[in-house]
Coordinates of C-alpha atoms in Angstrom, one line a residue:
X912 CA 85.3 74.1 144.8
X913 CA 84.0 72.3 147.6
X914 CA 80.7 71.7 148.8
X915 CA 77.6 68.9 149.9
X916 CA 74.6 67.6 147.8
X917 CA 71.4 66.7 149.0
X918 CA 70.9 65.1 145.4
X919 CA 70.4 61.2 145.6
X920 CA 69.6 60.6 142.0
X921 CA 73.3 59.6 140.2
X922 CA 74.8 59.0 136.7
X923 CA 77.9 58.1 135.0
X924 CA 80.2 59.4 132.2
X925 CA 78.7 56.5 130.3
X926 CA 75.0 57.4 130.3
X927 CA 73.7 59.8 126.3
X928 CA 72.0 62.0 128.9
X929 CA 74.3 64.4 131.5
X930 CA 71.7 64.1 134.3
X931 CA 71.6 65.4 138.2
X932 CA 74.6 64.5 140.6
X933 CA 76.9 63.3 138.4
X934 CA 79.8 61.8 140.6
X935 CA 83.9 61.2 140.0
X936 CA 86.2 59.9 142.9
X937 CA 89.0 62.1 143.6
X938 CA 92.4 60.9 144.8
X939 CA 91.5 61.5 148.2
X940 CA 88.9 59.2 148.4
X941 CA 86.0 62.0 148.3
X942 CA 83.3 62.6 145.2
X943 CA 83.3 65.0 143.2
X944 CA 79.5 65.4 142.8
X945 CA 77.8 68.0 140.1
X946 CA 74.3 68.9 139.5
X947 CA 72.7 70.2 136.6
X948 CA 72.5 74.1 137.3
X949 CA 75.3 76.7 137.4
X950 CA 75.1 79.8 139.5
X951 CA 76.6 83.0 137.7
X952 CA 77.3 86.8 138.3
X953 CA 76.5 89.9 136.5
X954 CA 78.5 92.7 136.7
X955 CA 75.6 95.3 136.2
X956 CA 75.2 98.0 138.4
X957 CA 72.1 99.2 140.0
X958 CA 69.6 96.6 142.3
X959 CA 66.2 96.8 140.2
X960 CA 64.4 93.6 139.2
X961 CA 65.9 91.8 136.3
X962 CA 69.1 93.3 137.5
X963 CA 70.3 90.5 140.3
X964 CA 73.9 89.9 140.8
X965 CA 74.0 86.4 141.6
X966 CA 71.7 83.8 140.3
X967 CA 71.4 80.4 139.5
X968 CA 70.0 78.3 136.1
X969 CA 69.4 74.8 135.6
X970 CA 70.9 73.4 132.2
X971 CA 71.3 70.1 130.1
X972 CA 73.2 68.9 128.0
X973 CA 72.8 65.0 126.0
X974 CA 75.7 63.2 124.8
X975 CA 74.3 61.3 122.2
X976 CA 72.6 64.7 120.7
X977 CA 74.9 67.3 121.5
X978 CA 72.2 69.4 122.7
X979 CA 73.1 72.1 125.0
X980 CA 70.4 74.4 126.9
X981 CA 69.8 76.1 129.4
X982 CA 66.7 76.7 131.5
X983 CA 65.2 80.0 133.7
X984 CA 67.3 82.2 135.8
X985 CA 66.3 82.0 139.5
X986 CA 67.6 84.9 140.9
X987 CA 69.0 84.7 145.0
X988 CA 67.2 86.9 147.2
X989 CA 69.2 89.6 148.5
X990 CA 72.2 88.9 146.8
X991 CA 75.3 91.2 146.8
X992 CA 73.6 94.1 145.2
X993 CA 76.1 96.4 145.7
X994 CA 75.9 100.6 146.0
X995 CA 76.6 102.6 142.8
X996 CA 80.3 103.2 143.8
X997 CA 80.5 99.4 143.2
X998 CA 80.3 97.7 139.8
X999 CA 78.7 94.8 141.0
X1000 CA 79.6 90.6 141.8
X1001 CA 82.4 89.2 139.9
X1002 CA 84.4 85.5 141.4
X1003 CA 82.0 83.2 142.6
X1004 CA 83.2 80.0 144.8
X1005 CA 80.6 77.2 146.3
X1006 CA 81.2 76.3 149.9
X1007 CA 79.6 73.4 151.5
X1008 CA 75.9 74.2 153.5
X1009 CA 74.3 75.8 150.1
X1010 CA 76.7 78.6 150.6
X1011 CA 79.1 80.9 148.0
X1012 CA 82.2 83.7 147.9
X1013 CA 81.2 86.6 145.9
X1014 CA 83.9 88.7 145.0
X1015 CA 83.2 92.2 145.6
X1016 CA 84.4 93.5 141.7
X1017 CA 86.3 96.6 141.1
X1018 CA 85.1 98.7 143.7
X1019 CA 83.8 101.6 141.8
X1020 CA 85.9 103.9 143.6
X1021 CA 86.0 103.1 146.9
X1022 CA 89.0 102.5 148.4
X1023 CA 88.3 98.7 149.7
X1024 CA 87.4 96.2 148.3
X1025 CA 84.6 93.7 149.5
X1026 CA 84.3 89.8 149.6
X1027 CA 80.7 88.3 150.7
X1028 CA 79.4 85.0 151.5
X1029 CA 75.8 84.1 150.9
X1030 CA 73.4 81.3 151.8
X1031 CA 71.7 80.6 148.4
X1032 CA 68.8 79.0 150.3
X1033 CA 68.1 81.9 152.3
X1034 CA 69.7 85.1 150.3
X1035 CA 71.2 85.9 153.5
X1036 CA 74.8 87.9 153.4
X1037 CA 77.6 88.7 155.3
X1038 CA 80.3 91.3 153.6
X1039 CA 84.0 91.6 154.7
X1040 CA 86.6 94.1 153.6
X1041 CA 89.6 93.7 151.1
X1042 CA 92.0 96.4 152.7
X1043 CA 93.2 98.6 149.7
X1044 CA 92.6 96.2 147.5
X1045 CA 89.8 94.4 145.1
X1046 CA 88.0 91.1 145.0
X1047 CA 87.7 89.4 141.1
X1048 CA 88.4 85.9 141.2
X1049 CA 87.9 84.2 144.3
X1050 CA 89.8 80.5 145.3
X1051 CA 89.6 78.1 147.3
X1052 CA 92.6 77.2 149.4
X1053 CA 93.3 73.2 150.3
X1054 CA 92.7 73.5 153.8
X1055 CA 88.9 75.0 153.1
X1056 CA 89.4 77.3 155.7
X1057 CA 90.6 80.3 153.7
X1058 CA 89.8 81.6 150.4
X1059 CA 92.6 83.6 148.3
X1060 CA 91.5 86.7 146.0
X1061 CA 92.9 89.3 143.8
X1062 CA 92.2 92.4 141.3
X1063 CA 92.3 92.1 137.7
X1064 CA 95.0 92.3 138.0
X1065 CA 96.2 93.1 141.2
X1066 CA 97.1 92.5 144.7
X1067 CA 96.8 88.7 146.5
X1068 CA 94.3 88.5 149.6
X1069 CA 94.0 86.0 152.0
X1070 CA 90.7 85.7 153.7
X1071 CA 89.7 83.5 156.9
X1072 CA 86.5 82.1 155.8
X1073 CA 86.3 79.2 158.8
X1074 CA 85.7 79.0 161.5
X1075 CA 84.7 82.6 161.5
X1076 CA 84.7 84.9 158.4
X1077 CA 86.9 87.8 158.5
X1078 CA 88.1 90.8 156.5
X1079 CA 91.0 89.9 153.9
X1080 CA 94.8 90.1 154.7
X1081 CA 97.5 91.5 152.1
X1082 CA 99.3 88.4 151.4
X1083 CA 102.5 90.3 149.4
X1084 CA 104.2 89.0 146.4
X1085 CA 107.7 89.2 144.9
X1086 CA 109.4 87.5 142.2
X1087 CA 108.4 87.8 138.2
X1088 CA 104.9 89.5 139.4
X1089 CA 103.6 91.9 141.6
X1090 CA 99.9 91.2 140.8
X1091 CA 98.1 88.6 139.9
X1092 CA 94.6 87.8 138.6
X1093 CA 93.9 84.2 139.6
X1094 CA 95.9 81.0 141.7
X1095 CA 95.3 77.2 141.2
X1096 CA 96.3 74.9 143.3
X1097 CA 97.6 71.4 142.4
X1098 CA 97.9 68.0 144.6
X1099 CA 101.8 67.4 143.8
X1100 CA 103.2 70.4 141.3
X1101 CA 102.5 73.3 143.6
X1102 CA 100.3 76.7 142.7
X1103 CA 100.2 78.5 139.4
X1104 CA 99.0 81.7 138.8
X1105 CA 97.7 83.7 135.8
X1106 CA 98.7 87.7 135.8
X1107 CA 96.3 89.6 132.8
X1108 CA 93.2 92.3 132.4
X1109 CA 89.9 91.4 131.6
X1110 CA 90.8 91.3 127.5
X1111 CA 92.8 88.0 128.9
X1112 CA 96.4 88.0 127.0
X1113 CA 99.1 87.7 130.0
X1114 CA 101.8 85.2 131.8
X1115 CA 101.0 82.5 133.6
X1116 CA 103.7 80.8 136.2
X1117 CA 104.5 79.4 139.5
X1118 CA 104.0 81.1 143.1
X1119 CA 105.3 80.3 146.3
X1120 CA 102.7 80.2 148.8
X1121 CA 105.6 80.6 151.7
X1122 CA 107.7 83.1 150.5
X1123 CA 105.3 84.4 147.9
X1124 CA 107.8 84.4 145.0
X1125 CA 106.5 84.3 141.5
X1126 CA 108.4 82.7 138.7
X1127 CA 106.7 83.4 135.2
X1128 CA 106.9 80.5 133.4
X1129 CA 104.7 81.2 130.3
X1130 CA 104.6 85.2 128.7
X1131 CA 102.4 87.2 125.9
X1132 CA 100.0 83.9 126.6
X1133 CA 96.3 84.6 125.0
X1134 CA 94.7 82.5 127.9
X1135 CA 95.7 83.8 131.2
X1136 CA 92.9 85.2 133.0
X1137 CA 91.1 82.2 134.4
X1138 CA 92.4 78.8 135.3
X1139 CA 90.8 75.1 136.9
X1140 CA 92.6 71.6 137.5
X1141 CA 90.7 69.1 135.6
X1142 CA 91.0 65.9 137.1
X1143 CA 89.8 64.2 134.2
X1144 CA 93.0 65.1 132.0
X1145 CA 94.9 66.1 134.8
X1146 CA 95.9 69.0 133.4
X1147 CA 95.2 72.8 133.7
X1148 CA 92.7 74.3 131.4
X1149 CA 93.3 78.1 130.8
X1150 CA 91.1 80.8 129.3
X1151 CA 91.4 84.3 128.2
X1152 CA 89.6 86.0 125.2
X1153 CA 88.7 83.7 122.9
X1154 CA 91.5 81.0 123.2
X1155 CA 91.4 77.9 125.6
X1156 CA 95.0 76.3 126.7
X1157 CA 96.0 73.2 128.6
X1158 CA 99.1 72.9 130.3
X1159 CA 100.6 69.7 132.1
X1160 CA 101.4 71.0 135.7
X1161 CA 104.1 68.5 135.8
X1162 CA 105.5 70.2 132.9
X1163 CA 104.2 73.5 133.0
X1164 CA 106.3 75.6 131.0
X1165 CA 105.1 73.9 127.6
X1166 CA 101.2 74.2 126.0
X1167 CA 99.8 70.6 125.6
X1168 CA 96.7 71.8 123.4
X1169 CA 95.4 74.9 122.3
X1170 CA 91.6 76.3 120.7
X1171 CA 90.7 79.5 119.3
X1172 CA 87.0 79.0 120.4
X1173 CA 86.1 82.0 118.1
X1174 CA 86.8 80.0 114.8
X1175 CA 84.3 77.0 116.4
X1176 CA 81.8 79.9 116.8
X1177 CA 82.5 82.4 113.5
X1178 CA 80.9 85.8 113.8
X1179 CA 78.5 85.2 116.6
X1180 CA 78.4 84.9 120.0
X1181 CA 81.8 87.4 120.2
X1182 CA 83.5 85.6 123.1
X1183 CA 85.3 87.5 125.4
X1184 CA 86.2 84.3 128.0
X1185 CA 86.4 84.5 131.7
X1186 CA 85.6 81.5 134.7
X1187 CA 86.6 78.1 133.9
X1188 CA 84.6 75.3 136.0
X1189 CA 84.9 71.5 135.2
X1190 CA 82.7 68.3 136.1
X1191 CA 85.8 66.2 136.3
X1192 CA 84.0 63.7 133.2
X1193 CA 85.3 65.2 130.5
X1194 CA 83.0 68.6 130.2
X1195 CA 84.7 72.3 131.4
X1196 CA 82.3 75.3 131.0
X1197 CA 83.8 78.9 130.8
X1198 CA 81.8 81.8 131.2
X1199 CA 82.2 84.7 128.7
X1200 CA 81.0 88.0 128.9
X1201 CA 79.3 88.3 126.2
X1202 CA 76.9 86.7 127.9
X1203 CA 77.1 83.0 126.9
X1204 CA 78.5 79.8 128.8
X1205 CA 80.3 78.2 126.5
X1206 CA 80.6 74.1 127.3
X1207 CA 83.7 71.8 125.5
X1208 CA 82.9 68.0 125.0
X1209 CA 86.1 66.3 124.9
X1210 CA 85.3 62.9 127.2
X1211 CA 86.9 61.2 123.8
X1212 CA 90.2 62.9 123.4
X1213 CA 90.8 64.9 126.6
X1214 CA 92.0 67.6 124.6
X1215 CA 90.4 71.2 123.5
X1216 CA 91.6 71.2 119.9
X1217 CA 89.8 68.0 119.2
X1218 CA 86.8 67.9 121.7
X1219 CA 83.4 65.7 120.5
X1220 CA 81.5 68.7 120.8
X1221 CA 81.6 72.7 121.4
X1222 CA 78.5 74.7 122.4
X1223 CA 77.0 77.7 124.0
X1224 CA 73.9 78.7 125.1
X1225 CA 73.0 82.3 126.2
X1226 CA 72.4 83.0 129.6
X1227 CA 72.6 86.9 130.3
X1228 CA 73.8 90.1 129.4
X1229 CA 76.8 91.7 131.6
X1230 CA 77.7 87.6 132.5
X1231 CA 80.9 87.5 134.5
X1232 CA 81.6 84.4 136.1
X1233 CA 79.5 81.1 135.9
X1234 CA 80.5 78.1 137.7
X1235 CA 78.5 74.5 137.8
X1236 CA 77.6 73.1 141.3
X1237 CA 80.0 70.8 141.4
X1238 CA 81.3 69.9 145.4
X1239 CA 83.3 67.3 146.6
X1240 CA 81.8 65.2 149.3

């Protein structure tokens, strides 16, 4: 993701406290900056009060403590509150100038799919169309002029976001897959896609952004609906159901480290994992639809199996995907 901060206040990976603006240098010479609040979707359907699509919520979260909470939802005025032929917002992206991509869900029905951008500040929203197709997960592409968005799973979608917002493109795929669910892009090893439903068990592999060729490089993997590149490990963190995987891009057809997030939780909260976002000092936070956002501490190891810490705090019901505001600057 990509986006400004107004946010002066700093810290650093070696403060107890995970405080406002947190900052990491990427190799590009920009920041990576994160505050403390996420904003999140809800796939609900309906537009009454309590019902909001897309909100935001402060959190915290202490290092020395392990304390991990979460503070009042603020819903966004006039976010996408879609018809009742639509299931609601799903992929959530942040774009600089207090903006985000809301993708449109499933659809409901109706025969296109939609994609919106709104100004968090102001609630104000402008809707494009995904021709025959849907809008889940929603991804940035390295020039920051387009985003990239598919069903779950289902068609790729490329959609001109600057300088002028327009309706999505069919952006056709061959290869291993003929869908997909999510892309990541990485600085020197290419893209990588995951292909699964919503319960998250799928293949994961490489596409051509070219020719658009897929070659599956990972199958019958528990963690392959959403993906991020963590610069802090340099590797890909994967998430699907209840199971967390890293992979080495470099080397991406082997599993570097692997967690069953269920056992670290028994009974309760039932995960059912979706959105992966990361603050690029050791924490990644992954939506799951049971409701919680589940945070993984590993700024010791770097890896999932043995992280310093694993929490969740509750946030809403029908939660789809939560991402922190994190933009690089």
């Amino acid at each position: 993701t990509t986006t400004t901060t107004t946010t002066s206040t700093t810290s650093t990976a070696t403060t107890s406290t995970m405080t406002t603006a947190a900052t990491t240098t990427t190799a590009d010479n920009r920041t990576l900056q994160c505050n403390d609040r996420f904003f999140y979707t809800r796939f609900t359907v309906g537009i009454a009060a309590g019902n909001e699509h897309l909100n935001e919520i402060s959190f915290s979260y202490d290092r020395g403590t392990n304390v991990f909470s979460v503070g009042a939802v603020e819903p966004i005025s006039t976010s996408p509150k879609m018809s009742p032929r639509v299931q609601g917002a799903d992929g959530l992206l942040l774009l600089p100038d207090n903006e985000v991509i809301v993708g449109g869900g499933e659809g409901g029905g109706d025969p296109d799919g939609r994609i919106h951008r709104v100004n968090v500040l102001t609630g104000v929203m402008e809707t494009r169309s995904i021709p025959d197709g849907r809008s889940l997960h929603v991804i940035l592409d390295p020039s920051e002029d387009v985003v990239w968005t598919a069903g779950l799973p289902g068609e790729l979608y490329r959609v001109q976001i600057e300088p002028t917002f327009e309706d999505g493109v069919l952006f056709p795929i061959s290869g291993d897959e003929d869908e997909v669910t999510h892309i990541t892009f990485t600085p020197n090893n290419g893209v990588f896609y995951t292909r699964s439903p919503a319960a998250g068990t799928g293949s994961f592999g490489r596409i051509d952004m070219v020719t658009g060729v897929t070659t599956r490089l990972i199958d019958n993997l528990p963690a392959a609906h959403s993906m991020a590149l963590d610069t802090y490990t340099g590797l890909l963190i994967l998430a699907g159901h209840t199971e967390v995987v890293q992979v080495d891009p470099a080397n991406p057809t082997t599993v570097v480290d692997q967690s069953n997030l269920q056992l670290a939780f028994g009974a309760s909260p039932q995960l059912i994992l979706d959105a992966v976002s990361v603050d690029g000092e050791g924490l990644v936070f992954i939506s799951s639809n049971n409701g919680d956002i589940v945070l993984i501490d590993y700024t010791t190891t770097g890896r999932v199996s043995q992280a310093d810490h694993v929490d969740s705090a509750f946030v809403a019901n029908n939660l789809d995907d939560a991402v922190i505001d994190c933009r690089l600057v």
